[in-house]
Short mmCIF file of C-alpha atoms in Angstrom, two decimals:
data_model
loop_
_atom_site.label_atom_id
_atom_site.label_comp_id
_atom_site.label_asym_id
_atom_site.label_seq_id
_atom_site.Cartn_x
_atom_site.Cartn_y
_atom_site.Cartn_z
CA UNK A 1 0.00 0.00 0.00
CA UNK A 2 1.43 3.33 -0.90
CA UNK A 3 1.68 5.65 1.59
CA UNK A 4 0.96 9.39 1.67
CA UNK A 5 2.76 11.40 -0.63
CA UNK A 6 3.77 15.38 -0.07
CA UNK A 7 6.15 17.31 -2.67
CA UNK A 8 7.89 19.31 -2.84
CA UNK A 9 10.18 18.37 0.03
CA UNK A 10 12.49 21.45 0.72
CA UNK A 11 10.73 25.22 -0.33
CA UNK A 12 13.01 28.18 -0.15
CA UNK A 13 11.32 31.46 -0.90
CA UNK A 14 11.26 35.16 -0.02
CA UNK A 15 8.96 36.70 2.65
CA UNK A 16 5.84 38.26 0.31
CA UNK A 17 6.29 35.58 -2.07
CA UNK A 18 3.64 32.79 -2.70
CA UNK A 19 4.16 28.56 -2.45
CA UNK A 20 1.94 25.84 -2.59
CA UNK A 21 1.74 22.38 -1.14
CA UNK A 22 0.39 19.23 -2.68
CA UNK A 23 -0.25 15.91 -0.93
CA UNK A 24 -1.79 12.59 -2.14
CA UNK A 25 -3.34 10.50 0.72
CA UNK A 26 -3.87 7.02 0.97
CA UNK A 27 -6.53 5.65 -1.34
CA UNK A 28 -9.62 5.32 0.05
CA UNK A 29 -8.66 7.85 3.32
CA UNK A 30 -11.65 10.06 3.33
CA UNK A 31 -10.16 12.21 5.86
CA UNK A 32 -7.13 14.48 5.59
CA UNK A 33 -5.17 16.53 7.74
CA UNK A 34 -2.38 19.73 7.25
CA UNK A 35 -0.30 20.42 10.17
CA UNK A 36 2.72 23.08 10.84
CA UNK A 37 5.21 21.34 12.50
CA UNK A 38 7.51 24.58 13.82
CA UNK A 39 10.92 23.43 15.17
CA UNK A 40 10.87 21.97 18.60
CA UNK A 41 7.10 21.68 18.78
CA UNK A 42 4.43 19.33 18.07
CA UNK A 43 2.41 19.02 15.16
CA UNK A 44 -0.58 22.05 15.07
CA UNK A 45 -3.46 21.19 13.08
CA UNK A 46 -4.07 23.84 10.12
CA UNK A 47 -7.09 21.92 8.81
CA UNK A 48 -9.17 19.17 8.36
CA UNK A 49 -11.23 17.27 5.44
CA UNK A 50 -13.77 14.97 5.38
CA UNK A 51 -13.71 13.83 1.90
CA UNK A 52 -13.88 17.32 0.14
CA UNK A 53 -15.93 19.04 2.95
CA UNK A 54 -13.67 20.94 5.44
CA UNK A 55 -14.73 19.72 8.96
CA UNK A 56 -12.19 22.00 11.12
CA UNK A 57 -10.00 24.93 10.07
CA UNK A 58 -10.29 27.16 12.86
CA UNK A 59 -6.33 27.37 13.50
CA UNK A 60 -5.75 28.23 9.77
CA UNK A 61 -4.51 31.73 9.48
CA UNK A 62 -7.08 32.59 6.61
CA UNK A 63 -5.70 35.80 5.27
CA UNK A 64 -2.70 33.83 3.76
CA UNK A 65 -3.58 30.28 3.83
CA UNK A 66 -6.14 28.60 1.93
CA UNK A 67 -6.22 25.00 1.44
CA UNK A 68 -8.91 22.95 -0.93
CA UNK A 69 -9.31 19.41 -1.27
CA UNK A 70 -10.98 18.96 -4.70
CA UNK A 71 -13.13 15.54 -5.81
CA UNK A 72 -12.10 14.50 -2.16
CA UNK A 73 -8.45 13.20 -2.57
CA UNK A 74 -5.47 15.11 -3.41
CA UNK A 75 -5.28 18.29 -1.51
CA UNK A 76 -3.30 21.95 -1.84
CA UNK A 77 -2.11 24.12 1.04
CA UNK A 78 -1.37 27.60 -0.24
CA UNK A 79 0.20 30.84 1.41
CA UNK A 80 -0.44 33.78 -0.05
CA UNK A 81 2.00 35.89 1.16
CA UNK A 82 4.45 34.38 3.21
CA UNK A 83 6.14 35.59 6.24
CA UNK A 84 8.59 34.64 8.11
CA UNK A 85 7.36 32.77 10.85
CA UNK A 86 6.10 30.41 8.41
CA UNK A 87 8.78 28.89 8.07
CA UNK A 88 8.00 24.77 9.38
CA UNK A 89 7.37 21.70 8.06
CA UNK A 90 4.26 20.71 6.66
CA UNK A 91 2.69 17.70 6.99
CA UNK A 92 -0.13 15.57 5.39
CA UNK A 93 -1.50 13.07 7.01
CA UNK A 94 -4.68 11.08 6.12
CA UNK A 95 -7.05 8.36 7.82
CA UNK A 96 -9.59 5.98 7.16
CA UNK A 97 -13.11 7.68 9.00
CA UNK A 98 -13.16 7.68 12.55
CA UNK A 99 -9.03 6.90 12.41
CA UNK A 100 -7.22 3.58 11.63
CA UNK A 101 -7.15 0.74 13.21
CA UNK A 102 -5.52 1.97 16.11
CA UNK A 103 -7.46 5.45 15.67
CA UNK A 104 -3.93 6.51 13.82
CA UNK A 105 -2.96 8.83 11.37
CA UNK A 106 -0.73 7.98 8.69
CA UNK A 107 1.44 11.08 7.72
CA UNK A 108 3.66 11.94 4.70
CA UNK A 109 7.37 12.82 4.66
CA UNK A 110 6.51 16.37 5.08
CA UNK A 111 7.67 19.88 3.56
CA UNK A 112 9.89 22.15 4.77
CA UNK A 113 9.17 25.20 4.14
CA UNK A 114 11.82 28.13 4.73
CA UNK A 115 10.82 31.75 4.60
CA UNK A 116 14.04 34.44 4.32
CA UNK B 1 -3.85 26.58 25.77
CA UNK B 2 -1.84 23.09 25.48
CA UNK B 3 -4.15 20.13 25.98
CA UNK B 4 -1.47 17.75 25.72
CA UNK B 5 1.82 18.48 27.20
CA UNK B 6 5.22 16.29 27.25
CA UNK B 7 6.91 18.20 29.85
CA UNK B 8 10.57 16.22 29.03
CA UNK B 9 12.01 17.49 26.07
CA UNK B 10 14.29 14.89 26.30
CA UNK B 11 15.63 11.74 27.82
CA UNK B 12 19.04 9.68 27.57
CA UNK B 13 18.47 5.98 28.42
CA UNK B 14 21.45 3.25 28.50
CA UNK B 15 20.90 0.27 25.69
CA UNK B 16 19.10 -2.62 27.16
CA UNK B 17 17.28 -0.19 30.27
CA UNK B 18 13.81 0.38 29.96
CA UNK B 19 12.14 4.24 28.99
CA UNK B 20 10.13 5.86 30.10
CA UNK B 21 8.08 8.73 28.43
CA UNK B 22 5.23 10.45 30.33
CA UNK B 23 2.41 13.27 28.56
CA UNK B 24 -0.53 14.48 30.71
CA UNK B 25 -3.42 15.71 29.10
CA UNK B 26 -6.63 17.98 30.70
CA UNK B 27 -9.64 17.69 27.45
CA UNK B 28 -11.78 15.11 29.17
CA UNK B 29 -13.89 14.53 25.51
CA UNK B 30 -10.28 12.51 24.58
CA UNK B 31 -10.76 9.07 23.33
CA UNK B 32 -8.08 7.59 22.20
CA UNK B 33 -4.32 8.11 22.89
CA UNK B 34 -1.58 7.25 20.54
CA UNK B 35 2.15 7.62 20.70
CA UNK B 36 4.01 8.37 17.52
CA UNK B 37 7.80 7.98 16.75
CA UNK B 38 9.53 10.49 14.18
CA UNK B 39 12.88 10.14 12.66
CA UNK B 40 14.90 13.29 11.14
CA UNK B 41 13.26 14.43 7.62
CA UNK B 42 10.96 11.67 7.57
CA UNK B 43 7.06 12.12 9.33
CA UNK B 44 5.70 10.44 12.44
CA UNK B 45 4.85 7.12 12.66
CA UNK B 46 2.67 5.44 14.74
CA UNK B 47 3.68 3.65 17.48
CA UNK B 48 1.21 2.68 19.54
CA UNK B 49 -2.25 3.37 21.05
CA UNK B 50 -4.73 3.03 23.75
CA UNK B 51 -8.35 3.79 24.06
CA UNK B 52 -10.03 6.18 27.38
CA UNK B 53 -11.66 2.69 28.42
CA UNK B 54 -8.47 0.84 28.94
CA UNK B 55 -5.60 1.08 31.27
CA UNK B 56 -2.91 -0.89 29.55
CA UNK B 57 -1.59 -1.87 26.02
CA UNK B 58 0.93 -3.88 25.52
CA UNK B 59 2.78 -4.63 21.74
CA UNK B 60 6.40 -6.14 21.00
CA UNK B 61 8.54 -4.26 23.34
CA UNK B 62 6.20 -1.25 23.48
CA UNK B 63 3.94 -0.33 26.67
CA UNK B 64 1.53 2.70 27.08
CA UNK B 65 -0.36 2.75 30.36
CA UNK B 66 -3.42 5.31 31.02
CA UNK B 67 -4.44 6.63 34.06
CA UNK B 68 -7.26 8.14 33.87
CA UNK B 69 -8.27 9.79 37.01
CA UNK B 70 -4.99 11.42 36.33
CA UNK B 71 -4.83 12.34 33.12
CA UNK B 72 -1.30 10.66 32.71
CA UNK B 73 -0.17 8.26 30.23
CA UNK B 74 3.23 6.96 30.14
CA UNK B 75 4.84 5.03 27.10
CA UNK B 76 7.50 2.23 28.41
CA UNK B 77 10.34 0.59 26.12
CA UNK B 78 11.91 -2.41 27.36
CA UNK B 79 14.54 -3.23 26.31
CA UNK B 80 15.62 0.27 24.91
CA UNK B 81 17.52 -0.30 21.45
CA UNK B 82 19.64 2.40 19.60
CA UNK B 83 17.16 2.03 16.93
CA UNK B 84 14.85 3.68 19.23
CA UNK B 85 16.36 7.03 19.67
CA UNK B 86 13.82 8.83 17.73
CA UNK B 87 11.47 12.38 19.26
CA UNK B 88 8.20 10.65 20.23
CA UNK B 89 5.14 12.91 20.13
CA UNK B 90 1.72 11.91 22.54
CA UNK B 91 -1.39 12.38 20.83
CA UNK B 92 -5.24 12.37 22.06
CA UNK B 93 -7.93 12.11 19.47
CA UNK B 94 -11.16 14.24 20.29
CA UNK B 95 -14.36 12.18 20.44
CA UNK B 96 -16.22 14.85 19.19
CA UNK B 97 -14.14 16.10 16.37
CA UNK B 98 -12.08 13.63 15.37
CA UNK B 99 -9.18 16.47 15.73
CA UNK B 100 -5.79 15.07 16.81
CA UNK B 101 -3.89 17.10 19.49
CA UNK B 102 -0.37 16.82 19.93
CA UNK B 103 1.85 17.36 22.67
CA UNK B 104 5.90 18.71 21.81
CA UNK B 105 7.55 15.84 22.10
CA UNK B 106 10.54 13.97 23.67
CA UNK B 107 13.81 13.53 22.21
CA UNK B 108 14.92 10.04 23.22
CA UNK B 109 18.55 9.17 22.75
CA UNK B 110 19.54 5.54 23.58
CA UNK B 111 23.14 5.09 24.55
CA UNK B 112 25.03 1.92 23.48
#
């Protein structure tokens, strides 16, 4: 089973500039996750889908970010513009409803983003 | 507000010892508890996991315990391997939401 795919890896841009995000979850995962993973802290949920529906993005900073998940499978995570404190990784993760087996997550490689 | 908090950023351990790795949590509407492990440049993995109606789980060499009335759980590795030096996040699914909270981790190095 392939698991869930993020590109690019590494993201270098200017503060003001724009970048996007693409991830590919595990087939058949109806639900999928974004996270910012800042250095030396946890995961922080940006948003969440439920197939294509958003079911949570109240800690996405909505003047820059926008994410869309469109026929309810691969999703984008866009800032529009960036700033510095954006810099983090990003992370996909996806699940079967309700959670796995275990109620887990399975999460992609990730993106790390730096803003200069 | 931090629902789930790992207050060890991190923890040496001799090969062969057992570790332990504590997060406390205070969201009440938390169902299930899962401990993932996450290598340098590559995402977390899970580990492990436990649901609100059980105490124990037990799974190779891996051990979370929940306490409940204390809003602890603890993950235990015995026998610690090199392998497992690794940061190790706690998570808590909401019952409500289906929202995953994360705590900040603990760096675990195991010594050989």
């Amino acid at each position: 089973e392939a698991g869930v795919a993020q590109s690019p890896r590494y993201k270098i841009i200017e503060k003001r500039q724009s970048v996007a995000f693409w991830c590919n979850p595990i087939s058949g995962h109806a639900t999928l996750y974004w996270y910012q993973q800042i250095l030396g802290q946890g995961p922080k949920l940006l948003i969440q889908f439920q197939n294509n529906g958003v079911v949570d993005d109240s800690q996405l900073p909505k003047d820059r970010f926008s994410a869309e998940r469109l026929k309810g499978v691969d999703s984008t995570l866009k800032i529009q513009p960036a700033k510095l404190e954006d810099s983090a990784v990003y992370l996909c993760a996806s699940s079967p409803w309700g959670g796995g087996a275990g109620n887990e997550q399975f999460f992609g490689p990730g993106t790390r983003l730096t803003v200069l | 507000d931090q629902q789930v908090k790992q207050n060890s950023p991190s923890l040496s351990v001799q090969e062969g010892r057992i570790s332990i790795l504590n997060c406390d949590y205070t969201n009440s509407m938390f169902d299930y508890f899962l401990w993932y492990k996450k290598y340098p440049a590559e995402g977390p993995t899970f580990l492990i996991s436990i649901s609100s109606i059980k105490d124990k789980n037990e799974d190779g060499r891996f051990t979370v315990f929940l306490n409940k009335s204390a809003k602890h759980l603890s993950l235990h590795i015995v026998p610690s391997q090199p392998g497992d030096s690794a940061v190790y996040f706690c998570a808590a699914k909401d019952s409500g939401t289906y929202k995953y909270i994360f705590g900040t981790g603990t760096r675990l190095k195991v010594l050989a």
